[in-house]
Tab-separated table of C-alpha atoms in Angstrom:
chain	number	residue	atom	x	y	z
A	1	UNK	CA	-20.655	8.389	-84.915
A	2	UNK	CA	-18.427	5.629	-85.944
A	3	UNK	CA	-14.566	5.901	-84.365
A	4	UNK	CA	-11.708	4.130	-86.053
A	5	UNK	CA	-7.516	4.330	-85.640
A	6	UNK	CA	-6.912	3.629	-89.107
A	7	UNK	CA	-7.702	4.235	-92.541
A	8	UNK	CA	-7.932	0.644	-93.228
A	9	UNK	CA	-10.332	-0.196	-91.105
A	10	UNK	CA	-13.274	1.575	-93.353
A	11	UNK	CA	-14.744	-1.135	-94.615
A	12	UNK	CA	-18.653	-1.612	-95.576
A	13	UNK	CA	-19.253	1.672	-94.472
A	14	UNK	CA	-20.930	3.039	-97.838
A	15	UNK	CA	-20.001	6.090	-100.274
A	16	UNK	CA	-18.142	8.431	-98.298
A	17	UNK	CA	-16.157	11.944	-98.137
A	18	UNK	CA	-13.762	12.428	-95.885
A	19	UNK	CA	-12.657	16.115	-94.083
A	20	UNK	CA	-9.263	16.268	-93.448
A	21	UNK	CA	-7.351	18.122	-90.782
A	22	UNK	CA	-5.961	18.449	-87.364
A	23	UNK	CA	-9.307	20.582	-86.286
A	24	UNK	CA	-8.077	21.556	-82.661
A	25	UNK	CA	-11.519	23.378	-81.390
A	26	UNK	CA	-13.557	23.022	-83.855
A	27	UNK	CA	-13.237	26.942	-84.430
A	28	UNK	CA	-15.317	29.168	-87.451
A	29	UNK	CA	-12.746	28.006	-90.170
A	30	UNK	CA	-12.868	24.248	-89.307
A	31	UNK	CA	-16.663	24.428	-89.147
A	32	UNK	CA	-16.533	25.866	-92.496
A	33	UNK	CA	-14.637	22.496	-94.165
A	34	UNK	CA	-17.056	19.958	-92.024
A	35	UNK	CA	-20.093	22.100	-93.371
A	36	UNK	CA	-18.894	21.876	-96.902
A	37	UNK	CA	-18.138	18.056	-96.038
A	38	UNK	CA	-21.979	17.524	-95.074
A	39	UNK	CA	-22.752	19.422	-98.431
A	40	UNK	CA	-20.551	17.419	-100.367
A	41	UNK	CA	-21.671	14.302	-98.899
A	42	UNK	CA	-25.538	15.266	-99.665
A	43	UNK	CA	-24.618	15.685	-103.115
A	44	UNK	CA	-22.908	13.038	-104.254
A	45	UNK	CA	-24.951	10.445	-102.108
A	46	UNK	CA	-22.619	9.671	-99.124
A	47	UNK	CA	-21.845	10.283	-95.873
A	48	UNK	CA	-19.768	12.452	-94.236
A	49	UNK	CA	-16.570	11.711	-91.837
A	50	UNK	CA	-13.341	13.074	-90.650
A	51	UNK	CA	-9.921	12.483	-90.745
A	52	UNK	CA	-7.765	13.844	-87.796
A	53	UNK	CA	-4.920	13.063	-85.301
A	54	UNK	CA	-4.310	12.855	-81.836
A	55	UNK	CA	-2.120	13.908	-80.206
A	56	UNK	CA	-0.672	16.931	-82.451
A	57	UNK	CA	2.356	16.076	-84.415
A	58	UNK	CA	4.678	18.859	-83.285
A	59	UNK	CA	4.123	16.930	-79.880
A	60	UNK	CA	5.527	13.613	-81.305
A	61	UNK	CA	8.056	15.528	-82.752
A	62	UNK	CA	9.223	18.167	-79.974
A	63	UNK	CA	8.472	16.066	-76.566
A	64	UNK	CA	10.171	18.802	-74.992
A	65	UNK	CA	8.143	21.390	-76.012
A	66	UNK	CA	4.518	19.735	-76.298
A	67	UNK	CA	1.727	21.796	-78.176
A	68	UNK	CA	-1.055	22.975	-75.532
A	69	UNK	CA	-4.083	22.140	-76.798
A	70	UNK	CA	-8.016	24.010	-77.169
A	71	UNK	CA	-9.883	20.307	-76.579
A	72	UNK	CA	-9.385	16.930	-75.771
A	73	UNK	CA	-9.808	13.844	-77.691
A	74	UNK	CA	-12.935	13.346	-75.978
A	75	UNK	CA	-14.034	16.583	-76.796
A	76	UNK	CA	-13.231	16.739	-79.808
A	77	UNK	CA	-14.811	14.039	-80.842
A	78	UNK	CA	-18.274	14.938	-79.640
A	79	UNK	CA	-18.466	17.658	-81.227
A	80	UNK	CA	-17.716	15.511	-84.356
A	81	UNK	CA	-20.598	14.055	-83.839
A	82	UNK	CA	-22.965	17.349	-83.194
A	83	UNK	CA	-21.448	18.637	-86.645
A	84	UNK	CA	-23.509	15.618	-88.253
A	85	UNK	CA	-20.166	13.107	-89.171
A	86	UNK	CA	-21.340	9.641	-89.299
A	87	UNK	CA	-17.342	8.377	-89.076
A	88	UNK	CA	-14.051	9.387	-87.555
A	89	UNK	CA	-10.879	7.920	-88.486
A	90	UNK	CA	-8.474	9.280	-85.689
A	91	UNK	CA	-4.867	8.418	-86.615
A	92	UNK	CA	-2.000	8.438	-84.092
A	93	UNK	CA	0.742	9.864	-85.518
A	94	UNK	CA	4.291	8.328	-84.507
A	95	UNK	CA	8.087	9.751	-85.909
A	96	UNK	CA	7.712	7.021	-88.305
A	97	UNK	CA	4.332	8.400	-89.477
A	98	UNK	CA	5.066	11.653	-89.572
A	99	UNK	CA	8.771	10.579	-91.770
A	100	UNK	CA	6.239	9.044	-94.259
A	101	UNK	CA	5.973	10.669	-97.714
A	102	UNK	CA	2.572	12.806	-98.778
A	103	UNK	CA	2.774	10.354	-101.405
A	104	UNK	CA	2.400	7.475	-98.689
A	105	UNK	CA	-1.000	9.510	-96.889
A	106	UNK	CA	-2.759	9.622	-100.269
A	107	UNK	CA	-2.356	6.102	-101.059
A	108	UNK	CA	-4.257	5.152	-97.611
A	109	UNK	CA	-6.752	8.136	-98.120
A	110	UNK	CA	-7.169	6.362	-101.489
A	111	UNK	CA	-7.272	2.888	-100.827
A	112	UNK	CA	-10.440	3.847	-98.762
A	113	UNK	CA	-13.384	1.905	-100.095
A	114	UNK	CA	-16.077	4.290	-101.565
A	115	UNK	CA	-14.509	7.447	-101.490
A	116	UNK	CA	-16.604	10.076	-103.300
A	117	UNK	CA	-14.398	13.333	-102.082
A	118	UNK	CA	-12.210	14.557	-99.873
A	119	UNK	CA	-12.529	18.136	-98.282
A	120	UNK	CA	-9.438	20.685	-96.600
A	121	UNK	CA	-8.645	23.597	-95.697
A	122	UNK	CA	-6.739	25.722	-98.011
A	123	UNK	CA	-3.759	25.922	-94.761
A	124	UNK	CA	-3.990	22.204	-94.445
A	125	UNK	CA	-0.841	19.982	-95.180
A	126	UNK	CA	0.500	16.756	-94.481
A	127	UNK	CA	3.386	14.191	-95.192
A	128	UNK	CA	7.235	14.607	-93.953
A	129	UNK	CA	8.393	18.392	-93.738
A	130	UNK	CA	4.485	19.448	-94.297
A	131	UNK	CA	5.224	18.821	-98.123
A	132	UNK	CA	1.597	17.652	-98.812
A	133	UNK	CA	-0.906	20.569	-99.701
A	134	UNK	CA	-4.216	20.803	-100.829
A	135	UNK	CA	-2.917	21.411	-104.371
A	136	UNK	CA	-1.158	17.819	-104.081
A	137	UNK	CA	-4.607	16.504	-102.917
A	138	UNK	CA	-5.967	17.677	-106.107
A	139	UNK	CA	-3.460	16.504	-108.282
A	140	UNK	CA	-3.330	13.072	-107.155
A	141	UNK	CA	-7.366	12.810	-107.584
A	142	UNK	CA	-7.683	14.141	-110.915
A	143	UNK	CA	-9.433	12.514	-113.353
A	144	UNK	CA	-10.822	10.021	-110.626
A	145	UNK	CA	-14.412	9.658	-109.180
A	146	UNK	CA	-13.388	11.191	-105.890
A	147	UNK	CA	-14.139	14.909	-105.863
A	148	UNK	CA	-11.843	17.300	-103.986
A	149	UNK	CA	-12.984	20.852	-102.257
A	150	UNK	CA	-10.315	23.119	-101.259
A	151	UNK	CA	-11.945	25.845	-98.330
A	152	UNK	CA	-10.958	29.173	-97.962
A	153	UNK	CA	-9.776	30.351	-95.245
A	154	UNK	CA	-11.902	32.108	-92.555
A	155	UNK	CA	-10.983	35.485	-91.603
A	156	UNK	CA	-12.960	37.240	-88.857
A	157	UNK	CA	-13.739	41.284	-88.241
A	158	UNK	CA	-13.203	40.425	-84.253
A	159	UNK	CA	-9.080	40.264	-85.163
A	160	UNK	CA	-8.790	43.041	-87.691
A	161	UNK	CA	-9.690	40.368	-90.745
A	162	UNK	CA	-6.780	38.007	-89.854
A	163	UNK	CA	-7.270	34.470	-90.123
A	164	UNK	CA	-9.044	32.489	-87.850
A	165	UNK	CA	-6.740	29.635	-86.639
A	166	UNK	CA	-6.110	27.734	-83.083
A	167	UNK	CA	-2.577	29.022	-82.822
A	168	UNK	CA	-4.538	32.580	-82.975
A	169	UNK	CA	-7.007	30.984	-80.497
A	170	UNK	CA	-4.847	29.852	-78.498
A	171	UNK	CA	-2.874	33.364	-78.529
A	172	UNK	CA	-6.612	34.991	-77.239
A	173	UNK	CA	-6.660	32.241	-74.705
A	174	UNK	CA	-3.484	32.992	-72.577
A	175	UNK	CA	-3.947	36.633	-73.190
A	176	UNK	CA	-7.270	36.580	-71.032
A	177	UNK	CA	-8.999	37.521	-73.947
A	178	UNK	CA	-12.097	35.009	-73.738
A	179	UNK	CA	-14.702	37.299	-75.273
A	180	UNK	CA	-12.731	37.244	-78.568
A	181	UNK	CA	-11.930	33.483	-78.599
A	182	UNK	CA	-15.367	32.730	-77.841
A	183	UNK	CA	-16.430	34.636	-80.725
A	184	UNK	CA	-13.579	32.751	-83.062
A	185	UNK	CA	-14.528	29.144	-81.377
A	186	UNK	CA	-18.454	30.055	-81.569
A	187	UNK	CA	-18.830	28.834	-77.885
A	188	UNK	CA	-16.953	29.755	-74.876
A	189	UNK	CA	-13.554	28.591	-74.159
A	190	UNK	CA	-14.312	25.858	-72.139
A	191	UNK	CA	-12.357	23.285	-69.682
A	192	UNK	CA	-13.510	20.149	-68.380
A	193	UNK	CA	-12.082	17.732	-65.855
A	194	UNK	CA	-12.968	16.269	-62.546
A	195	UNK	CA	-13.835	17.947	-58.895
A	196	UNK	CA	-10.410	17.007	-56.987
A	197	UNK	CA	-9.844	18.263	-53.231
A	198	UNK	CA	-8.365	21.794	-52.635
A	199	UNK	CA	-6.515	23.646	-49.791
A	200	UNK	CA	-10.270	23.947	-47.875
A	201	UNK	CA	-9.511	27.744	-48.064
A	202	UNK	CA	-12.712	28.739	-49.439
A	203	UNK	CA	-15.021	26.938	-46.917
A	204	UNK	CA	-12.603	28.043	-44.249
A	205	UNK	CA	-10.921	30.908	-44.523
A	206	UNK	CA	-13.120	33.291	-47.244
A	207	UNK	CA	-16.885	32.010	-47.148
A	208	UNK	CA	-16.661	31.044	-50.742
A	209	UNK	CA	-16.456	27.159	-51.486
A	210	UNK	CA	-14.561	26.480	-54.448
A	211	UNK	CA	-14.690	23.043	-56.435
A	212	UNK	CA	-11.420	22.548	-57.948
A	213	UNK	CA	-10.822	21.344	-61.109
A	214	UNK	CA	-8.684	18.483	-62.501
A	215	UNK	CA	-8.039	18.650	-66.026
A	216	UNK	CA	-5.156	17.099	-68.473
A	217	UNK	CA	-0.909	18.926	-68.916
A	218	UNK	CA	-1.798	19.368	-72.502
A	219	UNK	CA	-4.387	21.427	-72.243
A	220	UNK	CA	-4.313	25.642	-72.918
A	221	UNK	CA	-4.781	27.881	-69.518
A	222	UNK	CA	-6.130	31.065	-69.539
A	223	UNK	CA	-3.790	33.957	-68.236
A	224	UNK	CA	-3.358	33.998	-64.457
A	225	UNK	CA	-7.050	36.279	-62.961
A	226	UNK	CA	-10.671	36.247	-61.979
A	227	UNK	CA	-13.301	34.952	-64.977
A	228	UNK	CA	-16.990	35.333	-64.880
A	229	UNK	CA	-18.078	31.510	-65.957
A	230	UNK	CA	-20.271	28.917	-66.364
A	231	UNK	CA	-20.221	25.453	-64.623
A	232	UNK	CA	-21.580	22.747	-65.875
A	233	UNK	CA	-22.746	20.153	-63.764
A	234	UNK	CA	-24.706	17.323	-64.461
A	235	UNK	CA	-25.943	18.487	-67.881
A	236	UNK	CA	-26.657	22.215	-66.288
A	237	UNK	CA	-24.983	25.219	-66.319
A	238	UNK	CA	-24.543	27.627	-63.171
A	239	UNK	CA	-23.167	31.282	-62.863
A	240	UNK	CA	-20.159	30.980	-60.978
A	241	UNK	CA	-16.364	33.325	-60.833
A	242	UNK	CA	-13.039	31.411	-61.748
A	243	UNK	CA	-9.648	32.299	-60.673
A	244	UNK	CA	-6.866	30.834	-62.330
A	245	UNK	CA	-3.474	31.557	-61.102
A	246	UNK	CA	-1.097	30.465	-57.904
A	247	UNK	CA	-3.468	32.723	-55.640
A	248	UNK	CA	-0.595	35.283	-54.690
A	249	UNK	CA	-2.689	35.414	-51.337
A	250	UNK	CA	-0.952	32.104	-50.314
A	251	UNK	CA	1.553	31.633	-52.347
A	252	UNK	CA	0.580	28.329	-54.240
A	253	UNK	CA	3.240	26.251	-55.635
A	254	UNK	CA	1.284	25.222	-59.017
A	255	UNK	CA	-1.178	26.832	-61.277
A	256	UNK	CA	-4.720	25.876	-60.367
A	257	UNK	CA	-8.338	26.065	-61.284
A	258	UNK	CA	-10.524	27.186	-58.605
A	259	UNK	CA	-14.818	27.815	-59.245
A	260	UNK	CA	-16.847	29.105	-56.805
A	261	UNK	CA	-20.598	27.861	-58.044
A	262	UNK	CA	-23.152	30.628	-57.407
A	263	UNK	CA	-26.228	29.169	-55.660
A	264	UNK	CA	-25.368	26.038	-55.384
A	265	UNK	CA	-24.262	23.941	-52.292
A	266	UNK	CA	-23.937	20.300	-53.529
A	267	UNK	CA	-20.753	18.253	-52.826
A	268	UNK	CA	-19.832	17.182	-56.231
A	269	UNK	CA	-16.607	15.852	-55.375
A	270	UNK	CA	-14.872	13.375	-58.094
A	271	UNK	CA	-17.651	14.324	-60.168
A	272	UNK	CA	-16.849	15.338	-64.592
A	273	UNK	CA	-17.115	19.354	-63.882
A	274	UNK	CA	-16.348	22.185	-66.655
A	275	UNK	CA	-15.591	25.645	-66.740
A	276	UNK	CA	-16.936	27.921	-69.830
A	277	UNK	CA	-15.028	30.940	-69.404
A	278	UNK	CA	-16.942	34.438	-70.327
A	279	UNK	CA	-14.944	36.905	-69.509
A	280	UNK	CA	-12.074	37.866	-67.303
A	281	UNK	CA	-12.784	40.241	-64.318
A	282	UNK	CA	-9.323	41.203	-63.080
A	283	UNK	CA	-5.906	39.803	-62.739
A	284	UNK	CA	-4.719	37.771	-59.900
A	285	UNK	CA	-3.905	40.377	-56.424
A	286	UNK	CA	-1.856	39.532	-53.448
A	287	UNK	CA	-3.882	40.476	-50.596
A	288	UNK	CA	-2.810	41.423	-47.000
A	289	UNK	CA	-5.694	39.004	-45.632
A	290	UNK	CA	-8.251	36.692	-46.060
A	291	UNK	CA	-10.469	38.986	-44.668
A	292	UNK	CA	-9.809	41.285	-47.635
A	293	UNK	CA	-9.564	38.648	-50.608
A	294	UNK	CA	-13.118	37.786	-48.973
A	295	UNK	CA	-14.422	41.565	-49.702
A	296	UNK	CA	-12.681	41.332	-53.225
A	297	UNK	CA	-14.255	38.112	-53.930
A	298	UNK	CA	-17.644	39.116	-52.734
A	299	UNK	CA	-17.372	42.299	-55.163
A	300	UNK	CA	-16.383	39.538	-58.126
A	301	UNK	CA	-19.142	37.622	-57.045
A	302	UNK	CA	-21.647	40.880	-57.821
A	303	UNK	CA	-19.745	41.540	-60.743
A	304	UNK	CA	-19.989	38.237	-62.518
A	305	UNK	CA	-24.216	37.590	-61.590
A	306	UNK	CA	-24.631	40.918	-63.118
A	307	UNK	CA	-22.512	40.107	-66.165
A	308	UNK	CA	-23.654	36.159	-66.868
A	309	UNK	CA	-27.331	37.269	-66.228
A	310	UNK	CA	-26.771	39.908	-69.091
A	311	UNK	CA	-24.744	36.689	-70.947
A	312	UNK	CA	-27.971	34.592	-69.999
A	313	UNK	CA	-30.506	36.753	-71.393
A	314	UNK	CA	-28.928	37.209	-74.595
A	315	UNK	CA	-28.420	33.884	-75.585
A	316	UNK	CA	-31.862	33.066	-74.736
C-alpha cells in the first residue's frame, strides 16, 4: 500500500476511488465503506484507497482535552492494507486546515487525477464547523465522471440496534466491556507497545513475571481490573491475564499495563509486545499481602487458561 500526506501528491497512480473518513479502528461500519470502496473500484476499473487524518481534529482543536484513540497511525494503517487499499492519503490536519471551507476539501478531492468515485459514510463530514456532508459530496460531483456512494450506517444487535461508532467503542472500552467491543471492532481490543522495566514485583514478590507494556498518551485504556488476553510476541499469540490499574496492593502512582505470559519464560525486554484483551475477570482489589494477591492471581491465572482455551477452540 502506497502512503502519501497530501492529496496532491497522487500522481500516475491510475483510475482511482477514494474512501473517506476518520476510520479510528477500523470497526463493522468503517469496514462496510472500504468494502463498498473495493466494489466500487472493481467496477469502474480502478483501484481502491483511503482518505483519513491523523491525529483527530478535535485534538488540534481542544489540546487540552485530546481525543483517546482505538489505534495508532501505525495500526491503522496496516490494516489499510489487509482491507485490500492499494493507496492512503493521510492528511494532517492543522487549525488552519480544519478553518478551511468544505468547499476548499472538494476542490483537492477533485483536483485528484483519475478519480472515478468517492465513498462515505452517511455520519461522515468535513470542512470548518463540520459543514461538509455526504449530501455536499454529492452535489458537488453531479453530473461528473466521478461516482459517489453514500453507506448506511451500521447498527449492531450486541448494543440494542444502536449505531456502531468509535465514540460507542470507545464507551465499551473504558467500561471493561471487551466482549462487546470486540464484537463491534470484529477483533479484540488490542494494545501494542514495547516491553519496558517494571517494579520487579512479579518475579519477586508474587511468582508471576509480568512484562510491562509501553504504549502511546493518546491511546484508550480499558477500565482499571484483571483481563483474560492474548500476547503477541514475535508473530504468536500466548494465553496470558492483564491487570490494568494502579495495583491498589502498592499503591502505584500511574496507571499501568502489566501481562503475565502463560507458559512462557523468555526475556523479551524492549521488544514490540501487544495485548488483545478478551474479557475482564474482576476489578482491581487492595490486598493485605503479597502472599494473598499471589493466591488471587493464581485463581486468575486458572480462570483465564480455562476461558482463552474455550476462546482458542472456537476461533479455530
Amino acid at each position: 500500500m502506497k502512503l502519501l500526506r497530501s492529496l496532491a501528491d497522487v500522481r500516475d497512480f491510475g483510475p482511482l476511488v477514494l474512501a473517506a473518513g476518520f476510520f479510528d479502528g477500523f470497526h463493522r461500519g468503517h469496514r462496510a465503506v472500504l468494502g463498498e470502496a473495493r466494489r466500487m473500484a472493481e467496477r469502474l476499473g480502478a483501484r481502491p484507497g483511503v482518505v483519513t487524518f491523523s491525529p483527530h481534529p478535535g485534538t488540534v482543536l481542544f489540546p487540552d482535552r485530546p481525543v483517546c484513540l482505538l489505534q495508532t497511525e501505525e495500526e491503522k494503517e496496516a490494516v489499510m492494507a489487509e482491507l485490500g487499499m492499494a493507496l492512503a492519503v493521510i492528511l494532517r490536519p492543522t487549525k488552519e486546515f480544519l478553518a478551511e471551507s468544505a468547499e476548499d476539501f472538494l476542490r483537492s478531492l477533485e483536483a485528484v487525477p483519475d478519480l472515478r468515485g468517492v465513498v462515505c459514510g452517511e455520519n461522515f463530514t468535513f470542512g470548518a464547523g463540520a459543514a461538509g456532508t455526504p449530501e455536499t459530496i454529492r452535489a458537488w460531483f453531479a453530473g461528473t465522471d466521478t461516482a459517489v456512494s453514500v453507506v448506511p450506517l451500521t447498527r449492531s444487535p450486541a448494543i440494542g440496534g444502536r449505531v456502531v461508532s468509535s465514540t460507542e467503542i470507545r464507551r465499551l472500552v473504558e467500561a471493561g466491556d471487551m466482549r462487546t467491543a470486540g464484537a463491534l471492532l470484529t477483533r479484540p481490543y488490542t494494545l501494542s507497545g514495547g516491553v519496558g522495566r517494571g517494579f520487579r514485583r512479579g518475579t519477586d514478590d508474587t511468582g508471576f513475571p509480568t512484562a510491562n507494556l509501553v504504549f502511546g498518551p493518546e491511546r484508550v485504556l480499558p477500565a482499571d481490573g484483571v483481563y483474560a488476553a492474548f500476547a503477541v510476541i514475535r508473530g504468536r499469540r500466548w494465553p496470558a491475564v492483564t491487570n490494568v490499574g494502579t495495583n491498589p496492593t502498592y499503591g502505584n502512582a500511574a496507571r499501568t499495563v502489566e501481562t503475565f505470559i502463560l507458559h512462557f519464560s523468555e526475556d523479551i525486554y524492549g521488544e514490540a509486545f501487544a495485548v488483545e484483551f478478551v474479557e475482564r475477570l474482576r476489578g482491581e482489589i487492595r490486598f493485605p499481602s503479597a502472599a494473598a494477591l499471589a493466591a488471587q492471581i493464581a485463581e486468575d491465572v486458572k480462570r483465564a487458561e480455562r476461558l482463552l482455551a474455550e476462546e482458542t477452540e472456537k476461533e479455530g
